[in-house]
CSV table of C-alpha atoms in Angstrom, one decimal:
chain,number,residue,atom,x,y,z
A,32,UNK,CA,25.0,-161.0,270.3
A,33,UNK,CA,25.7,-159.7,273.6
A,34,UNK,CA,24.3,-163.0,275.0
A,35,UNK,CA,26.9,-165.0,273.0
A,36,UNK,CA,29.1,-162.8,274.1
A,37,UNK,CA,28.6,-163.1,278.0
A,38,UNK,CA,28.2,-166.7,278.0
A,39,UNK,CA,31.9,-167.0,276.4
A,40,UNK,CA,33.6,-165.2,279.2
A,41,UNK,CA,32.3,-168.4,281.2
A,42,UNK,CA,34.3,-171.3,281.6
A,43,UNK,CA,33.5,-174.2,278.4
A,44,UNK,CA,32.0,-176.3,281.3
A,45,UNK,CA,29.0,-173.4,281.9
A,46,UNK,CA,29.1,-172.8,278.1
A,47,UNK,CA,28.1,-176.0,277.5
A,48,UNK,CA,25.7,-176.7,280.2
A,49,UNK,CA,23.9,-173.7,278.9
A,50,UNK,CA,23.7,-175.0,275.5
A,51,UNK,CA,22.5,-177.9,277.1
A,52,UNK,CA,19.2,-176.5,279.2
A,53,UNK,CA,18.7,-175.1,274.9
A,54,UNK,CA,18.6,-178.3,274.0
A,55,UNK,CA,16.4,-180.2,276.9
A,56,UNK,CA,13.8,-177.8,277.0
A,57,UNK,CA,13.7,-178.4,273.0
A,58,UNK,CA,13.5,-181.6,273.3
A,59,UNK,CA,11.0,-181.8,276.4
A,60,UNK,CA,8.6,-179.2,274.6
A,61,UNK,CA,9.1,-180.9,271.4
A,62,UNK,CA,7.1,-184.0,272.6
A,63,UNK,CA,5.2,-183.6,276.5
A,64,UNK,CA,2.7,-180.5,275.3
A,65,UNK,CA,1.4,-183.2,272.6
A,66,UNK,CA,1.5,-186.6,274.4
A,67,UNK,CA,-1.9,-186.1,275.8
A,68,UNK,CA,-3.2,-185.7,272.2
A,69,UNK,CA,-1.7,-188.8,271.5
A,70,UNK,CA,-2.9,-190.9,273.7
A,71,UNK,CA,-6.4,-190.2,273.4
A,72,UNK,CA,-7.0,-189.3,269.4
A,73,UNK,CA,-3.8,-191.7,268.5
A,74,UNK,CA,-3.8,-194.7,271.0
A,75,UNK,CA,-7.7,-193.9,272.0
A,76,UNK,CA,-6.9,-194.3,275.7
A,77,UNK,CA,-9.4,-192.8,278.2
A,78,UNK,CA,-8.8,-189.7,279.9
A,79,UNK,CA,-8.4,-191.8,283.1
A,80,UNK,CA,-5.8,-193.6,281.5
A,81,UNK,CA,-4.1,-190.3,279.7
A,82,UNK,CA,-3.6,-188.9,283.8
A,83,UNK,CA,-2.1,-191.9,285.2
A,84,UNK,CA,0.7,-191.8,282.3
A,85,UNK,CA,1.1,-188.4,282.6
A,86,UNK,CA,1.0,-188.4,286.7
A,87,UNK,CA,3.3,-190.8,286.8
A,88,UNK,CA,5.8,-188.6,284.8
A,89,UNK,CA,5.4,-186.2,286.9
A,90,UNK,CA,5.6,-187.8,290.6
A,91,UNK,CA,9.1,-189.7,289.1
A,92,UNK,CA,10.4,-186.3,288.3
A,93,UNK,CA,9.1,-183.9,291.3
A,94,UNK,CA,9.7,-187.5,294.2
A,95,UNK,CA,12.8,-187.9,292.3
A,96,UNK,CA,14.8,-184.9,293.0
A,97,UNK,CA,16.4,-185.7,296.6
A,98,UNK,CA,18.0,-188.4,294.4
A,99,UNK,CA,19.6,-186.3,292.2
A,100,UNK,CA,20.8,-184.1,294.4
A,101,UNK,CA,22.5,-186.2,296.8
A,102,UNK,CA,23.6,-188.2,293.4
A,103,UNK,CA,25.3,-185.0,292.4
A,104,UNK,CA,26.8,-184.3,295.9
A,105,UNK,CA,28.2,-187.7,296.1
A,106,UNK,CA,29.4,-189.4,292.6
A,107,UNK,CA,29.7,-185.6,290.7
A,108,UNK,CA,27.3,-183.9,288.7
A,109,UNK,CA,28.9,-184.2,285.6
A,110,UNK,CA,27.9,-188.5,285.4
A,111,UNK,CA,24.2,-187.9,287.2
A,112,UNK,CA,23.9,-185.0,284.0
A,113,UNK,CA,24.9,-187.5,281.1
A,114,UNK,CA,23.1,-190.5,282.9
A,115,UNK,CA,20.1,-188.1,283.4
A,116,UNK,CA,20.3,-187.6,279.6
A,117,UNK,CA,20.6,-190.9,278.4
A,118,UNK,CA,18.0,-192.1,280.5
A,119,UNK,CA,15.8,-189.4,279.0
A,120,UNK,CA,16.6,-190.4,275.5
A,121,UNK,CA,15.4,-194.2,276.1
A,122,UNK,CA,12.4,-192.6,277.4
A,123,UNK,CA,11.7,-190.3,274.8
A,124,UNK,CA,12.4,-193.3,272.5
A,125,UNK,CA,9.7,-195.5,274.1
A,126,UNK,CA,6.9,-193.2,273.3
A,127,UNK,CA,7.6,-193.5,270.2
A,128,UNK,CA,7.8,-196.9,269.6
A,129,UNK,CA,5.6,-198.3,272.5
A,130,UNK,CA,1.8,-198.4,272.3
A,131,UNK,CA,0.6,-200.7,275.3
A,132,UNK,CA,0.6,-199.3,278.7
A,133,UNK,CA,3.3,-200.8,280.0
A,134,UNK,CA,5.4,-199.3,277.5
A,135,UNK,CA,4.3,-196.0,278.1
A,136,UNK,CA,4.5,-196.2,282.0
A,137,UNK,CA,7.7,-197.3,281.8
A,138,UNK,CA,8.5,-194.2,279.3
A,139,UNK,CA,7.1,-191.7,281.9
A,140,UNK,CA,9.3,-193.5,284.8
A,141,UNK,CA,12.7,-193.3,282.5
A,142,UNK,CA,11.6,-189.5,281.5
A,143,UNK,CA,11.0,-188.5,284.5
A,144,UNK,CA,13.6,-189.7,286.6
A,145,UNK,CA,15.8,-188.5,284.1
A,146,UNK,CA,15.0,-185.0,285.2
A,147,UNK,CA,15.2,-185.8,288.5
A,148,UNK,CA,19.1,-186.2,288.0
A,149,UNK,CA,20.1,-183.5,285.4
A,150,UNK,CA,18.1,-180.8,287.0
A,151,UNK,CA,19.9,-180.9,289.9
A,152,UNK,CA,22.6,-181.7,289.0
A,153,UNK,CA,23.2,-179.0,285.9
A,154,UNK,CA,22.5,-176.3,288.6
A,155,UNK,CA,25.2,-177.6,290.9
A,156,UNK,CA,27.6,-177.9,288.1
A,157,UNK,CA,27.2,-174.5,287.1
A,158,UNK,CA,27.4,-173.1,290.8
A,159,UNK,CA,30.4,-174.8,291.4
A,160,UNK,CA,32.0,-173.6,288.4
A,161,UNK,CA,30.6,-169.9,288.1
A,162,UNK,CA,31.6,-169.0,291.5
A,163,UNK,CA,31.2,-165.6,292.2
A,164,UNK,CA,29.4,-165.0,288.9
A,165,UNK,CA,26.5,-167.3,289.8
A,166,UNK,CA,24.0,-165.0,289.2
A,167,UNK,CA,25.3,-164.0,286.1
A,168,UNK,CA,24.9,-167.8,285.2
A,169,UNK,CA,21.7,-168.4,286.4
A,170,UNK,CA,20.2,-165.7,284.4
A,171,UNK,CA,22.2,-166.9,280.8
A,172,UNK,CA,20.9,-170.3,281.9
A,173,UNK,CA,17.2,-168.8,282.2
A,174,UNK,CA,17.5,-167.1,278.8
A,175,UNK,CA,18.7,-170.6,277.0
A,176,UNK,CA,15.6,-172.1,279.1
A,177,UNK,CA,13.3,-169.8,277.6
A,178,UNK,CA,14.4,-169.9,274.3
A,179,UNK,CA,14.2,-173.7,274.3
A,180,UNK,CA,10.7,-173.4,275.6
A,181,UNK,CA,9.5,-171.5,272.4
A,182,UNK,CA,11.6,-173.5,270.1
A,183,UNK,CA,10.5,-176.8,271.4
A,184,UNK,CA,6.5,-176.2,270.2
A,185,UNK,CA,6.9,-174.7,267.3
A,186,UNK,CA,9.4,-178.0,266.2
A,187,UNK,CA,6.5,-180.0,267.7
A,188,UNK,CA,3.9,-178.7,265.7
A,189,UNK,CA,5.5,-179.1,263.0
A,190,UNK,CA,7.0,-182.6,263.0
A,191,UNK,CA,3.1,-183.4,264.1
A,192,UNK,CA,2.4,-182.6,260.3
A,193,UNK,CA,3.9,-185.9,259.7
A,194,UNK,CA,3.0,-187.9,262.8
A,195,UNK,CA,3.7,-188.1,266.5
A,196,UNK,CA,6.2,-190.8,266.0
A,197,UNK,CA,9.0,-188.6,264.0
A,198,UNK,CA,8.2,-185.9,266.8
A,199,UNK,CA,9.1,-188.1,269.6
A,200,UNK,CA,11.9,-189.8,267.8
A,201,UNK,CA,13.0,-186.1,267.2
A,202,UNK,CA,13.0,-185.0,271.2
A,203,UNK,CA,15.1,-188.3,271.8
A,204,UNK,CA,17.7,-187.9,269.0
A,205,UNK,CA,18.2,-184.3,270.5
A,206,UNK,CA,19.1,-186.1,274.0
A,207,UNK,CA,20.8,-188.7,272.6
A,208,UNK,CA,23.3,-185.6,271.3
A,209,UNK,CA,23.2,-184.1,274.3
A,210,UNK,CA,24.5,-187.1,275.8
A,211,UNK,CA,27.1,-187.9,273.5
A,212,UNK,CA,28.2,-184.2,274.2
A,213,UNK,CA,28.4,-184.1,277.6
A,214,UNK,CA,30.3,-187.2,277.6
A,215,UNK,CA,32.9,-185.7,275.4
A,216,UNK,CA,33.4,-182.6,276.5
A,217,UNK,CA,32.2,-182.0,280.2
A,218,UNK,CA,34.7,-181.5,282.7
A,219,UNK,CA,34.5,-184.1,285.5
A,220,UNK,CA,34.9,-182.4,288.9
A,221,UNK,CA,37.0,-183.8,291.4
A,222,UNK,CA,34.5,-185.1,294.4
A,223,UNK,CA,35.0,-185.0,298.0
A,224,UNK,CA,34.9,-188.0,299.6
A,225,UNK,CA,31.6,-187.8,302.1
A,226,UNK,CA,32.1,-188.8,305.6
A,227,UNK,CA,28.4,-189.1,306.7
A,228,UNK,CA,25.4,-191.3,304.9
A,229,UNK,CA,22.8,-190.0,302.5
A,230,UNK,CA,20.2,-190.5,305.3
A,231,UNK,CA,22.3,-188.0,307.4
A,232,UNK,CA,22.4,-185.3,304.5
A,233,UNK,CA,18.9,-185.5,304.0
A,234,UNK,CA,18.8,-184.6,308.0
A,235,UNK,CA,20.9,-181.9,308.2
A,236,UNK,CA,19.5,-180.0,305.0
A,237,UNK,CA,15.6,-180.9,306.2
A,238,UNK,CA,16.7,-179.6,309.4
A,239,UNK,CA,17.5,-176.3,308.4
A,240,UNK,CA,14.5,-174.6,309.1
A,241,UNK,CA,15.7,-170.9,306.8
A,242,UNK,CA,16.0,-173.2,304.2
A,243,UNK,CA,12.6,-174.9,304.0
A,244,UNK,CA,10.8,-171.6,304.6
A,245,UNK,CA,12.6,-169.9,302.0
A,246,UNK,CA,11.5,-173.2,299.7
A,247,UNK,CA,8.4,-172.8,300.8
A,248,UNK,CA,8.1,-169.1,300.0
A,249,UNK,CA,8.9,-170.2,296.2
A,250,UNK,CA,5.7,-171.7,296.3
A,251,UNK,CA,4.5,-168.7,294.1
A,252,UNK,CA,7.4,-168.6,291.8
A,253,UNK,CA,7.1,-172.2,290.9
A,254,UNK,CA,3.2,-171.6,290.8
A,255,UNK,CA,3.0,-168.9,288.7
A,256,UNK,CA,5.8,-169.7,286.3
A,257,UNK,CA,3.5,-172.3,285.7
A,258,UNK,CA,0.7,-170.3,284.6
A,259,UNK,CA,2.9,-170.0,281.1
A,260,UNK,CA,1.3,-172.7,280.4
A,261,UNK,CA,-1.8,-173.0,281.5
A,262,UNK,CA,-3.7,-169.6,282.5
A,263,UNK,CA,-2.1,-167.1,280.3
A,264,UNK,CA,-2.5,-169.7,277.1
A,265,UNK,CA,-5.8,-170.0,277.9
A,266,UNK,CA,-6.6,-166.5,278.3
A,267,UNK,CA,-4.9,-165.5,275.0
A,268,UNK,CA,-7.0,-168.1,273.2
A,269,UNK,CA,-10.3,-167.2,274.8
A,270,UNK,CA,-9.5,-163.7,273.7
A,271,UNK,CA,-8.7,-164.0,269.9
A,272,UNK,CA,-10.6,-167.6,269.5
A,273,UNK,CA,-7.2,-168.5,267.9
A,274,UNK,CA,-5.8,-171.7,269.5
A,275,UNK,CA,-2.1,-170.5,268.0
A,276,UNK,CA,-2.5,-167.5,270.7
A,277,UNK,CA,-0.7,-169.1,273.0
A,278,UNK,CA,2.6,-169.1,271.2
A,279,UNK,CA,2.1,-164.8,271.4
A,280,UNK,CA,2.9,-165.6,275.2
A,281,UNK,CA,6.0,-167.3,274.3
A,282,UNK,CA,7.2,-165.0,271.8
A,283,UNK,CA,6.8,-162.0,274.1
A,284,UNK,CA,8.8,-164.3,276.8
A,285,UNK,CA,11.7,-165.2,274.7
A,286,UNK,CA,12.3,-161.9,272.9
A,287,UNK,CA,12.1,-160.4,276.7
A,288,UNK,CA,14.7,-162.4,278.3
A,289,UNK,CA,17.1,-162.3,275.0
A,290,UNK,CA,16.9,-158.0,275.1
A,291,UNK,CA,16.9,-158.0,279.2
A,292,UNK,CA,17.5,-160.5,281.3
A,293,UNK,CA,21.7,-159.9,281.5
A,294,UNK,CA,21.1,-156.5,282.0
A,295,UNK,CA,18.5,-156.6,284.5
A,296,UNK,CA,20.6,-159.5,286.8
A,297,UNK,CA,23.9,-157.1,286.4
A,298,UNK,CA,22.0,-153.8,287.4
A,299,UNK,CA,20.3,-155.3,290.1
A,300,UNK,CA,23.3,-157.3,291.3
A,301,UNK,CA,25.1,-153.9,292.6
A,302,UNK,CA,22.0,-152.3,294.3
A,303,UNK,CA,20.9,-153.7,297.4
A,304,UNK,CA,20.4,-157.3,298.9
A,305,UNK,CA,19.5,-159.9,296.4
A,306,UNK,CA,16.4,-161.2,299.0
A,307,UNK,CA,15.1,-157.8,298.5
A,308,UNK,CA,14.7,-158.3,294.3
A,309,UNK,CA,13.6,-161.8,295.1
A,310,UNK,CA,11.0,-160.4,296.9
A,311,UNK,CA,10.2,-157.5,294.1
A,312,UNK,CA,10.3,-159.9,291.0
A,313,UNK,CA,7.7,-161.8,293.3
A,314,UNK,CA,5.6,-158.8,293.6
A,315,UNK,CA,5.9,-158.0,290.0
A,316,UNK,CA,4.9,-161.2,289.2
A,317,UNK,CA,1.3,-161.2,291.3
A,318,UNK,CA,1.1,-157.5,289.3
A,319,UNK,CA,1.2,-159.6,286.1
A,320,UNK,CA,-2.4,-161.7,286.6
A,321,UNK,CA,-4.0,-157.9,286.8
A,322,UNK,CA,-4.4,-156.7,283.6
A,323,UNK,CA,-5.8,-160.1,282.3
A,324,UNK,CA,-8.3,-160.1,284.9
A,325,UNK,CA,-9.7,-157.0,284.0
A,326,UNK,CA,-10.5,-158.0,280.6
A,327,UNK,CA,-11.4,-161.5,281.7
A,328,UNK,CA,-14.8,-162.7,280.3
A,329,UNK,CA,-15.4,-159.6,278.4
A,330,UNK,CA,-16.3,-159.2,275.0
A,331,UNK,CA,-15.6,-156.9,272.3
A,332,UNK,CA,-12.4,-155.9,269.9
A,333,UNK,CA,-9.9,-159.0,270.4
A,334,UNK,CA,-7.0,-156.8,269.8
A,335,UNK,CA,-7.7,-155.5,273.0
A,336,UNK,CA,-8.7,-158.1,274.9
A,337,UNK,CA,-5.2,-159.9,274.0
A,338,UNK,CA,-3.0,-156.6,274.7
A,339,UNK,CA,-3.8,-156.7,278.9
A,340,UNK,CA,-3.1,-160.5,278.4
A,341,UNK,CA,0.4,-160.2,276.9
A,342,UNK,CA,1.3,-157.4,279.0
A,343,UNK,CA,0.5,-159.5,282.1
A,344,UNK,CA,3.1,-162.1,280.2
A,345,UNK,CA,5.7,-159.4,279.8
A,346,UNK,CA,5.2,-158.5,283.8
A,347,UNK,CA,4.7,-161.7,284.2
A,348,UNK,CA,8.3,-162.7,282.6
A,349,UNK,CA,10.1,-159.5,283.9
A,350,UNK,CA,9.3,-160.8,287.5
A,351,UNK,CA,10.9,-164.1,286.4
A,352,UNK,CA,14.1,-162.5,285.2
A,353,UNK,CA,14.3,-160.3,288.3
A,354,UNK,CA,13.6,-163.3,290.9
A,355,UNK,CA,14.9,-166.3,289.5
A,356,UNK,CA,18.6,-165.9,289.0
A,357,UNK,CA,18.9,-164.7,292.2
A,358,UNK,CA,17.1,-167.8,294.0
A,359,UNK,CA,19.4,-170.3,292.4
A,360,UNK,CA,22.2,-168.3,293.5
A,361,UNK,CA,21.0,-168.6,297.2
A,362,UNK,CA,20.0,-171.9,297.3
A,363,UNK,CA,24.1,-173.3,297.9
A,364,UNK,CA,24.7,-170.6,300.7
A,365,UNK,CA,22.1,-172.0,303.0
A,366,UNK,CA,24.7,-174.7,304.0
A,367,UNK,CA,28.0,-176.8,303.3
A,368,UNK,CA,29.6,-176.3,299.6
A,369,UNK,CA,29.4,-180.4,299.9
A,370,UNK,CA,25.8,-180.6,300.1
A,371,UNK,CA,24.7,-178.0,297.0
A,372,UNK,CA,23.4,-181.0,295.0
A,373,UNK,CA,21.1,-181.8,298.0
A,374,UNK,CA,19.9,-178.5,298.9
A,375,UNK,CA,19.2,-177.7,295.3
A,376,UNK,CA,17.2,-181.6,294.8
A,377,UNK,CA,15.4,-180.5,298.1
A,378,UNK,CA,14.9,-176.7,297.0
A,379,UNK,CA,12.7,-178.7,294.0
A,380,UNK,CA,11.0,-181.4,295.8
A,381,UNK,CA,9.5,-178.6,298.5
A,382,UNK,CA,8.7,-176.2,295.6
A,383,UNK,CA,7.6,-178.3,293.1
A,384,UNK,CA,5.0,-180.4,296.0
A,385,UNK,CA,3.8,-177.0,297.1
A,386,UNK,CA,3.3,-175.6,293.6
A,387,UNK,CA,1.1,-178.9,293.1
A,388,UNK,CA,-1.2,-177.5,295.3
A,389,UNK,CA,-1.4,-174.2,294.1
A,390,UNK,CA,-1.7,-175.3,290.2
A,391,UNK,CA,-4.7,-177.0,291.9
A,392,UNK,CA,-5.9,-174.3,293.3
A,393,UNK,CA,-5.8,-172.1,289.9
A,394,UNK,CA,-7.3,-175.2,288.0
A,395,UNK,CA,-9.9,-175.4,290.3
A,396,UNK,CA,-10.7,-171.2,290.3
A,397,UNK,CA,-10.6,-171.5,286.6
A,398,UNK,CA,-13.4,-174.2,286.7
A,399,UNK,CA,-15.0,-172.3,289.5
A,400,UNK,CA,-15.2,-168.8,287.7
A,401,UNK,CA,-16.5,-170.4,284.8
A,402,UNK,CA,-19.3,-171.5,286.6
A,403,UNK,CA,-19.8,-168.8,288.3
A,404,UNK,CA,-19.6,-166.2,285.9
A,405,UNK,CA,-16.5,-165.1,287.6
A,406,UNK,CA,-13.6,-165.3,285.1
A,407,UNK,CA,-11.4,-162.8,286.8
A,408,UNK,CA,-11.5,-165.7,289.7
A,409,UNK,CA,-8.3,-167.8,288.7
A,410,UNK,CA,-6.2,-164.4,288.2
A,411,UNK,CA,-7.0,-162.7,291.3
A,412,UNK,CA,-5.9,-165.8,292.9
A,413,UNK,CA,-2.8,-165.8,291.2
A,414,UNK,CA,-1.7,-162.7,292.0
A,415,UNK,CA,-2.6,-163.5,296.3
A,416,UNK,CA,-0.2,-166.6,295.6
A,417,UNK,CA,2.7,-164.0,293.9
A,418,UNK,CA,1.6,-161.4,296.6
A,419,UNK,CA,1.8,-164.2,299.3
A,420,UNK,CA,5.6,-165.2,298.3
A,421,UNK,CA,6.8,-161.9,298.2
A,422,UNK,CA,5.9,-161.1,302.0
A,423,UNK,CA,7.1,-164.4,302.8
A,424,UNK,CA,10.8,-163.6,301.1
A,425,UNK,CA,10.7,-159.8,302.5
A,426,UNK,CA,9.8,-161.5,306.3
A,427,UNK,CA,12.9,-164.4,305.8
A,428,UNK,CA,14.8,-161.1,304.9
A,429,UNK,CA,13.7,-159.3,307.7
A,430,UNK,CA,14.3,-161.9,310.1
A,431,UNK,CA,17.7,-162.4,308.8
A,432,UNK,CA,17.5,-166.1,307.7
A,433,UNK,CA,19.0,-165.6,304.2
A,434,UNK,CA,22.8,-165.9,302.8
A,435,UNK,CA,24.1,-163.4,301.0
A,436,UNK,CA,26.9,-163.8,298.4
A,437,UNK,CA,29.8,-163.2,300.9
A,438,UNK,CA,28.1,-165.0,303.8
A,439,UNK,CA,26.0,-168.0,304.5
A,440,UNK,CA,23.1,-167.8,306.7
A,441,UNK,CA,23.7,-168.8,310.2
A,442,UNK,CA,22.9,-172.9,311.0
A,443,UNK,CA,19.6,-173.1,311.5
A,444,UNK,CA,18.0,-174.9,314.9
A,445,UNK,CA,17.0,-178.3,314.6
């Protein structure tokens, strides 16, 4: 209740962009954790095959970004947000119906691009119109996230009883609402006319040097976020032998951020800098990938082999809630109130290449520690990439390279 109550005192723009991130995140998780399934025991494609669709889903969104920003920036985020959506439905809508490849690459372009604009674009809408109360924003926006996130599978895995078609046809009727929504009720913001090229934008926000450290620091909030999905899943299942373990990991995330997240964002909002909880919820994230790898590989009682792993998900999650809102509300006081949809499509194309590399990394410590007899491998190195991040945030801080609230950070040498 006291979540429905806080988003209200936002204006209906906010209210219904936070609605919104419920729904996406319904819809994505509704379909993507289940098209690889599809394509190989449904379609029988070849693994080979199954990474290409995927990859290419993946580089349309993370390229894609810039494009969405500077979209935002320059026609208003309230179009690039309903385009974004409908372009999402007719994706969403051709893995349903489409079976050749074709089909299905052209499905993971339309999907994927159509992140590329709404991200963007939805987090520039809603720093525009929170203002001062950005954090406070940010953090509502990261419980509807969440909430989405567990919603979305559990819809999945059960429209799967009937087949992957209704499931998919499901995710893109929940977009095609969305868009119909937005349309009718999102406020269009009035747009300053720009006086320089995109090419120019791209310039001046690639040139400021605070800025791309500071993205590059998130390279461990982006990384282990990830882990969600992919370690911490993993390690629940390996330690009940229950596949369903993973949605314990969920669970423990959603009911988290529903009980805590607006309290810990307004508590920490009055005491001290905000780089300085960025850099804790880092910190508290690399703590999180410590109790799993104690019990990592081990046998014995799965009730407590699972309890170090969700605990590492609630640290893991409490870092998330501490850092996160906090991030987004930085990322427009690097530079000009004109350019927030670039910084923020930038902020994501940075992140999201360097977390790349470090999902790679974990993928290939998890393979490695298998091997090796070394199953504490992948977690260890998670926690060096949280660890890592946080002293990169504390040293920006130091250094004094990042905005506060009440005052941008200083142009940066090009």
């Amino acid at each position: 209740m006291r979540t429905w109550r806080e988003m209200r005192r936002f204006p209906l723009a906010v209210q219904l962009l936070l609605v919104n991130q419920l729904g996406v995140n319904t819809g994505f998780y509704l379909l993507i954790p289940y098209l690889a399934t599809h394509l190989t025991d449904n379609l029988g494609m070849s693994a080979a095959v199954v990474g290409i669709v995927l990859g290419v889903r993946n580089l349309s969104q993370q390229g894609m970004f810039i494009l969405g920003g500077s979209a935002s920036d320059r026609l208003g985020a309230r179009g690039v947000i309903i385009a974004g959506c409908a372009l999402r439905t007719v994706g969403f809508a051709l893995f349903a119906l489409g079976d050749d490849l074709a089909v299905l690459l052209a499905a993971s372009v339309l999907s994927g691009l159509a992140g590329a604009l709404f991200n963007p674009a939805v987090r520039t809408y809603i720093a525009q119109e929170a203002d001062e109360r950005k954090a406070e924003a940010f953090a509502l926006f990261n419980v509807f996230a969440t909430t989405g996130a567990l919603i979305g599978p559990l819809l999945g895995s059960a429209l799967l009883l009937v087949d992957f078609r209704t499931s998919a046809l499901t995710a893109a009727g929940i977009f095609a609402a969305l868009t119909v929504a937005q349309a009718m009720v999102l406020p269009a913001r009035e747009v300053e006319p720009s006086k320089g090229t995109v090419l120019a934008d791209w310039r001046e926000v690639l040139g400021n040097r605070a800025f791309l450290a500071f993205a590059l620091a998130m390279v461990g909030m982006f990384t282990l976020e990830n882990q969600l999905y992919l370690l911490l899943p993993d390690g629940a299942r390996q330690a009940t032998g229950w596949d369903g373990a993973a949605g314990l990991v969920f669970l423990v995330g959603t009911v988290t951020n529903l009980a805590l997240q607006l309290r810990i964002t307004r508590a920490l909002k009055e005491r001290g800098n905000r780089a300085r909880w960025i850099a804790w919820g880092l910190g508290l994230m690399a703590v999180a990938f410590l109790p799993p790898a104690l019990v990592a590989g081990s046998s014995g009682n799965p009730a407590l082999r699972t309890l170090p792993v969700l605990i590492g998900a609630l640290l893991l999650y409490l870092g998330v809630m501490v850092a996160q809102p906090f991030v987004m509300e930085l990322i427009p006081g690097f530079g000009r109130p004109e350019l927030t949809g670039t910084y923020f499509g930038i902020f994501y194309v940075v992140s999201g290449i360097a977390a790349a590399v470090g999902n790679t990394a974990v993928g290939w410590a998890m393979d490695t520690g298998q091997r090796g007899d070394a199953d504490w491998l992948p977690w260890a190195c998670c926690a060096l990439f949280g660890l890592a991040s946080a002293l990169g945030v504390a040293w920006l801080h130091r250094l004094g390279s990042l905005p506060t609230p009440s005052k941008p950070a200083a142009p940066a040498a090009t």
